[in-house]
Amino acid sequence: MIPPSVSLIGSFRRHYPEVWKAAKIFGAAGMTVKSPPMSRIVDRERAFVRFASDPPLASDLDLQAATMDKIFSSDFVYVVNPGGYIGADTTLELGRIVERGMAVYYAEPPRLLIDVPGGTVLSPGELAAGISGGAVSAKPARRPRVAALPTADIVIFTIREQQLHVLLIRRGTEPYRGKLALPGGFVRPGESLEDTAQRELREETGLDASRILLEQVHTHSDPKRDPRGRVITTAFLAIAPNLPEAAAGTDAYRAAWIEVEESLWQDPGRLAFDHAVILKQALDRARGMLEHTTVAAQFCGKVFTISELRQVYEAVWGVRLNPQNFQRKIRSTRGFVIDTGKKQASHHGRPAELFRTGPARILYPPMLRPGQPGQATLDSMGNSKSATQAR
Amino acid sequence: MIPPSVSLIGSFRRHYPEVWKAAKIFGAAGMTVKSPPMSRIVDRERAFVRFASDPPLASDLDLQAATMDKIFSSDFVYVVNPGGYIGADTTLELGRIVERGMAVYYAEPPRLLIDVPGGTVLSPGELAAGISGGAVSAKPARRPRVAALPTADIVIFTIREQQLHVLLIRRGTEPYRGKLALPGGFVRPGESLEDTAQRELREETGLDASRILLEQVHTHSDPKRDPRGRVITTAFLAIAPNLPEAAAGTDAYRAAWIEVEESLWQDPGRLAFDHAVILKQALDRARGMLEHTTVAAQFCGKVFTISELRQVYEAVWGVRLNPQNFQRKIRSTRGFVIDTGKKQASHHGRPAELFRTGPARILYPPMLRPGQPGQATLDSMGNSKSATQAR
DNA sequence: AGAATAGTGTCTATGAGACAGTATATG
DNA sequence: CATATACTGTCTCATAGACACTATTCT
């Protein structure tokens, strides 16, 4: 288990002895102190107090930004405010911290209009005891909670030239600058994760997302998955018909359709963050959904031939299917496709009939993908790599 | 075209004449002033200045919260700070506004460590002219993000007296005091959601959670799902063998096994929060998993008979199965169960052989639950109630 | 005509469901 | 003995896979 991390804020100029003392207590209790840097103060006259460990040429604003990053990546914040005093710049930082919903504890009641529930005014020792959970404390600390920034990442699949492709974005900013990443973004005020995913999908592909399947796959919450701090992402699976090359949407200038192949999730470092895992899980989910639902038709345009539908199955599953039997299976399944009566302007051979999607969503006799032909079972016998099993 | 909206912040106590003047200028330029309310000040001695239009009994904190809502709903914020002065509570508000990435303009350069790009210090007249003239945009400096408190809720199923039961807890605190709720809790520092779920499972049942299946089901993020604020929960499915009545664990004194029946998720208000939806989704997931995996054996003890296994399927699916055919199916599936050679101390009739779980995890020829016998498809044709589809 | 693709007919193997029949316990 | 449960044998039917065959286009 990773030790809890804390950042201390307050007037380092006026109250550094108190800050130092509190930090020592937290450190002794096994916590990681992310800020202040626990080095010697070399210049207290600057607007932003300088430590020996600070880069000497950094501006006040750069230093403050770096400090805020450290604060936001910690599990909670402790405000050192002897007599209730909080300086102007600390107050501004505190507003940002409050707005992020982080857990905040105070040494003394603040002289500000803030809702300070009982138990959030604690001495460093009480807090350390409450966090580690063992020691007896007169005022039991509220259980420590962590705030996180929720994000939605989307795995958008499509078929291009009979191959499965996924929409990826070349990152333009740190971290993982230059690497490929899934499209996605932070949840905005008032949005649910589904809203966020739908907005990102629209921004990246220009598709009217309300008509596109958007299926939640998994939520990734490893505390170290994002170096910027506690970012929890929920992965969505989207299935899109073939789109014009560069979806001329707003943010799409860096986006590209990449062929889905083993190396995308096998080669470490090809994708940013834990996106290789997310991609693989979404692919597995899509493969499974093709068995039990009629979503395969979502890969196709408004009208399509049965061959096109078969190519979807072949591309996603990575197998060859018998065209004749596939044909019969689809046509005998009521509600999957509806004959439009029209025929395709032929490429070669007999013109295929054109279909549109039917009302059925679930395939009852499922379309089982060819597995071990033997009668028995045994996929992954014993060695459980099934993600959610015991960590 | 909707007129741009603005909120003004600053010390209404000290600088209300300047605030009023600026608001008038914005109003004359066709903008909507969301805050202040443009009514008469009736009490300037309170911590939060009172206007005639304010509800007289509201607390300072209530008023501030309502004001922040107005500010956050406007297109940009104008800070009235004659001489650069910004008071402590305004500074805290400003921090929250900055963290949301809203566009902020200042009457004079602020005496704070804030990055004030050129053009953001403007007189009200300049700003009004710029907005209507298109020179100044209300585009936020940075995209707004929201922080959330992540929680894990667990749907723990077991079989008791041949019926499916779920572990529920009678809530002892607001909100939803007295209602039944799923066990769960907030993510603690350093934990992933899986860690949290495992800890809660151990606390509630005393089970060594590392040996129990814990499967992520869905993440619920509706901004209004929890009245306490932005709480995002990830639901887990756990399957437990029959346990001694009151698992004497620490927090379990309020816990009880409740029979799973329609009314649990049909009757509104029987379960707290959105736990009815969570329960139903977990049940559907469990039903599906029984088809394709060998988890049914997790409901049983270390050794079990094939009848017991069948009763699991019958309880979870809510159907009757033919004992003879079930027997053959299980025995002919390699790796599902292993014969121990022992026999059950008989109740009645021929003693059943005892089995233990085999190494297989995935059932390849799946155990399809009896559906529409007809050949075709059509579960939920058309009317999509499939949760993740378009909101 | 030959190649290519679409679609149908038919045989076979397999597995699910139904049901008769056998095995082994209790009372 | 009857009764109850466990287990096996066998028939039928539905469906998947294999493959031959027909249909309709392009070159």
Tab-separated table of C-alpha atoms in Angstrom, chain A residues 26-234:
chain	number	residue	atom	x	y	z
A	26	PHE	CA	3.607	13.836	9.258
A	27	GLY	CA	6.892	12.427	8.002
A	28	ALA	CA	7.478	10.560	11.250
A	29	ALA	CA	3.987	9.036	10.894
A	30	GLY	CA	5.010	7.519	7.585
A	31	MET	CA	3.339	10.032	5.301
A	32	THR	CA	4.902	11.551	2.239
A	33	VAL	CA	5.170	15.344	2.379
A	34	LYS	CA	4.920	16.623	-1.191
A	35	SER	CA	5.170	20.319	-0.377
A	36	PRO	CA	7.049	22.218	1.021
A	37	PRO	CA	10.230	20.581	-0.272
A	38	MET	CA	11.724	20.237	3.238
A	39	SER	CA	14.900	22.064	2.360
A	40	ARG	CA	16.416	25.309	3.696
A	41	ILE	CA	14.852	28.676	2.852
A	42	VAL	CA	17.365	30.749	0.923
A	43	ASP	CA	15.345	33.880	0.173
A	44	ARG	CA	12.259	34.934	2.099
A	45	GLU	CA	12.014	38.383	0.521
A	46	ARG	CA	10.675	37.236	-2.843
A	47	ALA	CA	6.922	37.152	-3.377
A	48	PHE	CA	7.218	33.381	-3.450
A	49	VAL	CA	9.628	32.155	-0.792
A	50	ARG	CA	12.689	30.373	-2.227
A	51	PHE	CA	14.069	27.073	-1.050
A	52	ALA	CA	17.548	25.746	-1.655
A	53	SER	CA	16.069	22.991	-3.796
A	54	ASP	CA	14.214	25.409	-6.096
A	55	PRO	CA	15.659	26.024	-9.559
A	56	PRO	CA	17.325	29.441	-9.140
A	57	LEU	CA	16.068	30.966	-12.378
A	58	ALA	CA	12.401	30.032	-12.074
A	59	SER	CA	9.882	32.841	-11.874
A	60	ASP	CA	7.464	33.217	-8.985
A	61	LEU	CA	4.645	32.042	-11.204
A	62	ASP	CA	6.550	28.995	-12.421
A	63	LEU	CA	7.347	28.036	-8.855
A	64	GLN	CA	3.751	28.514	-7.779
A	65	ALA	CA	2.526	26.376	-10.681
A	66	ALA	CA	4.966	23.599	-9.781
A	67	THR	CA	3.858	23.808	-6.156
A	68	MET	CA	0.187	23.588	-7.131
A	69	ASP	CA	0.948	20.460	-9.150
A	70	LYS	CA	2.507	18.892	-6.072
A	71	ILE	CA	-0.446	19.936	-3.936
A	72	PHE	CA	-2.982	18.542	-6.399
A	73	SER	CA	-1.150	15.241	-6.579
A	74	SER	CA	-1.287	14.724	-2.820
A	75	ASP	CA	-4.043	12.970	-0.960
A	76	PHE	CA	-4.955	15.875	1.269
A	77	VAL	CA	-3.923	19.365	2.298
A	78	TYR	CA	-3.007	20.715	5.721
A	79	VAL	CA	-3.338	24.458	6.305
A	80	VAL	CA	-0.878	25.898	8.811
A	81	ASN	CA	-2.656	29.036	10.055
A	82	PRO	CA	-1.559	30.083	13.548
A	83	GLY	CA	-4.142	32.481	14.958
A	84	GLY	CA	-6.342	31.711	11.979
A	85	TYR	CA	-4.179	33.825	9.690
A	86	ILE	CA	-4.079	32.869	6.026
A	87	GLY	CA	-2.280	35.191	3.608
A	88	ALA	CA	-3.688	36.415	0.338
A	89	ASP	CA	-1.765	34.097	-1.993
A	90	THR	CA	-2.446	31.118	0.276
A	91	THR	CA	-6.134	32.027	0.251
A	92	LEU	CA	-6.133	31.964	-3.538
A	93	GLU	CA	-4.456	28.553	-3.516
A	94	LEU	CA	-6.964	27.385	-0.933
A	95	GLY	CA	-9.832	28.424	-3.208
A	96	ARG	CA	-8.401	26.336	-6.020
A	97	ILE	CA	-7.931	23.397	-3.641
A	98	VAL	CA	-11.487	23.694	-2.305
A	99	GLU	CA	-12.867	23.858	-5.831
A	100	ARG	CA	-11.131	20.590	-6.634
A	101	GLY	CA	-12.930	18.992	-3.712
A	102	MET	CA	-9.726	17.888	-2.003
A	103	ALA	CA	-9.715	16.935	1.646
A	104	VAL	CA	-8.478	19.924	3.670
A	105	TYR	CA	-7.539	20.048	7.347
A	106	TYR	CA	-6.754	23.189	9.343
A	107	ALA	CA	-4.463	23.776	12.306
A	108	GLU	CA	-6.899	26.414	13.602
A	109	PRO	CA	-10.331	27.593	12.487
A	110	PRO	CA	-9.823	29.838	9.460
A	111	ARG	CA	-11.068	33.424	9.468
A	112	LEU	CA	-12.819	32.929	6.173
A	113	LEU	CA	-16.275	32.052	4.955
A	114	ILE	CA	-15.592	28.361	4.499
A	115	ASP	CA	-17.659	25.451	5.629
A	116	VAL	CA	-15.357	23.710	8.115
A	117	PRO	CA	-17.108	20.557	9.341
A	118	GLY	CA	-16.250	19.203	12.743
A	119	GLY	CA	-13.089	17.191	12.741
A	120	THR	CA	-11.301	19.174	10.066
A	121	VAL	CA	-9.571	21.384	12.626
A	122	LEU	CA	-6.875	19.117	13.977
A	123	SER	CA	-3.348	19.308	15.272
A	124	PRO	CA	-0.742	17.611	13.096
A	125	GLY	CA	-0.414	14.833	15.634
A	126	GLU	CA	-4.140	14.155	15.776
A	127	LEU	CA	-4.338	14.054	12.031
A	128	ALA	CA	-1.348	11.751	11.690
A	129	ALA	CA	-2.859	9.422	14.269
A	130	GLY	CA	-6.216	9.467	12.550
A	131	ILE	CA	-4.696	8.717	9.186
A	132	SER	CA	-2.581	5.823	10.286
A	133	GLY	CA	-5.698	4.659	12.086
A	134	GLY	CA	-4.113	3.051	15.099
A	135	ALA	CA	-3.492	5.673	17.752
A	136	VAL	CA	-6.095	6.894	20.206
A	137	SER	CA	-7.188	10.443	19.589
A	138	ALA	CA	-9.441	12.656	21.703
A	139	LYS	CA	-11.115	13.969	18.575
A	140	PRO	CA	-11.324	11.120	16.081
A	141	ALA	CA	-10.457	12.376	12.654
A	142	ARG	CA	-12.938	11.934	9.907
A	143	ARG	CA	-11.872	9.071	7.684
A	144	PRO	CA	-9.468	10.394	5.115
A	145	ARG	CA	-10.949	10.631	1.673
A	146	VAL	CA	-9.251	11.416	-1.572
A	147	ALA	CA	-10.607	13.583	-4.300
A	148	ALA	CA	-9.906	12.603	-7.849
A	149	LEU	CA	-10.342	14.166	-11.243
A	150	PRO	CA	-12.667	11.958	-13.243
A	151	THR	CA	-12.031	11.599	-16.952
A	152	ALA	CA	-13.629	9.673	-19.770
A	153	ASP	CA	-11.486	7.998	-22.417
A	154	ILE	CA	-13.065	6.569	-25.527
A	155	VAL	CA	-11.974	3.655	-27.661
A	156	ILE	CA	-13.564	4.446	-31.013
A	157	PHE	CA	-13.402	1.542	-33.425
A	158	THR	CA	-14.169	1.556	-37.095
A	159	ILE	CA	-13.457	-0.645	-40.090
A	160	ARG	CA	-11.281	0.743	-42.870
A	161	GLU	CA	-10.165	-1.400	-45.774
A	162	GLN	CA	-11.484	-4.474	-44.017
A	163	GLN	CA	-9.233	-3.894	-41.011
A	164	LEU	CA	-10.178	-2.782	-37.513
A	165	HIS	CA	-8.936	0.715	-36.754
A	166	VAL	CA	-8.967	2.804	-33.596
A	167	LEU	CA	-8.905	6.592	-33.309
A	168	LEU	CA	-5.761	7.768	-31.522
A	169	ILE	CA	-4.325	11.182	-30.811
A	170	ARG	CA	-0.725	12.284	-30.805
A	171	ARG	CA	-0.236	14.069	-27.493
A	172	GLY	CA	0.971	17.651	-27.772
A	173	THR	CA	1.608	18.273	-24.098
A	174	GLU	CA	3.337	16.618	-21.194
A	175	PRO	CA	3.100	14.037	-19.814
A	176	TYR	CA	3.688	11.487	-22.581
A	177	ARG	CA	4.193	14.245	-25.154
A	178	GLY	CA	4.450	12.749	-28.615
A	179	LYS	CA	2.963	9.409	-27.654
A	180	LEU	CA	-0.301	8.070	-28.980
A	181	ALA	CA	-3.275	8.257	-26.632
A	182	LEU	CA	-6.981	7.600	-26.636
A	183	PRO	CA	-9.240	10.590	-27.099
A	184	GLY	CA	-10.803	11.709	-23.870
A	185	GLY	CA	-10.982	14.472	-21.365
A	186	PHE	CA	-11.946	15.720	-17.972
A	187	VAL	CA	-15.498	15.757	-16.713
A	188	ARG	CA	-16.844	19.310	-16.674
A	189	PRO	CA	-19.220	20.835	-14.170
A	190	GLY	CA	-22.674	19.329	-14.408
A	191	GLU	CA	-21.623	16.472	-16.662
A	192	SER	CA	-21.898	12.762	-16.049
A	193	LEU	CA	-19.195	10.503	-17.441
A	194	GLU	CA	-21.560	9.584	-20.267
A	195	ASP	CA	-22.035	13.270	-21.091
A	196	THR	CA	-18.292	13.747	-21.189
A	197	ALA	CA	-17.755	10.741	-23.424
A	198	GLN	CA	-20.494	11.905	-25.750
A	199	ARG	CA	-19.036	15.413	-25.954
A	200	GLU	CA	-15.527	14.110	-26.641
A	201	LEU	CA	-16.837	11.738	-29.277
A	202	ARG	CA	-18.592	14.606	-30.985
A	203	GLU	CA	-15.548	16.844	-30.761
A	204	GLU	CA	-13.226	14.192	-32.144
A	205	THR	CA	-15.333	12.646	-34.873
A	206	GLY	CA	-18.107	15.115	-35.574
A	207	LEU	CA	-20.585	12.268	-35.135
A	208	ASP	CA	-23.957	12.903	-33.577
A	209	ALA	CA	-23.090	10.901	-30.528
A	210	SER	CA	-26.665	10.398	-29.412
A	211	ARG	CA	-27.095	7.827	-32.167
A	212	ILE	CA	-23.836	5.993	-31.503
A	213	LEU	CA	-23.415	3.144	-29.093
A	214	LEU	CA	-21.342	4.238	-26.119
A	215	GLU	CA	-20.696	1.404	-23.717
A	216	GLN	CA	-18.862	1.703	-20.429
A	217	VAL	CA	-16.039	-0.795	-20.215
A	218	HIS	CA	-13.965	-0.307	-17.086
A	219	THR	CA	-12.806	2.326	-14.618
A	220	HIS	CA	-9.081	2.583	-14.009
A	221	SER	CA	-8.053	3.964	-10.663
A	222	ASP	CA	-4.486	2.942	-9.938
A	223	PRO	CA	-3.159	5.808	-7.770
A	224	LYS	CA	-0.042	6.032	-9.939
A	225	ARG	CA	-1.616	5.752	-13.347
A	226	ASP	CA	-1.228	9.473	-14.051
A	227	PRO	CA	1.878	11.383	-12.962
A	228	ARG	CA	-0.161	14.595	-12.644
A	229	GLY	CA	-2.026	13.243	-9.653
A	230	ARG	CA	-5.145	11.362	-8.827
A	231	VAL	CA	-6.909	10.947	-12.145
A	232	ILE	CA	-9.523	8.202	-12.459
A	233	THR	CA	-10.611	7.335	-15.940
A	234	THR	CA	-13.658	5.505	-17.152
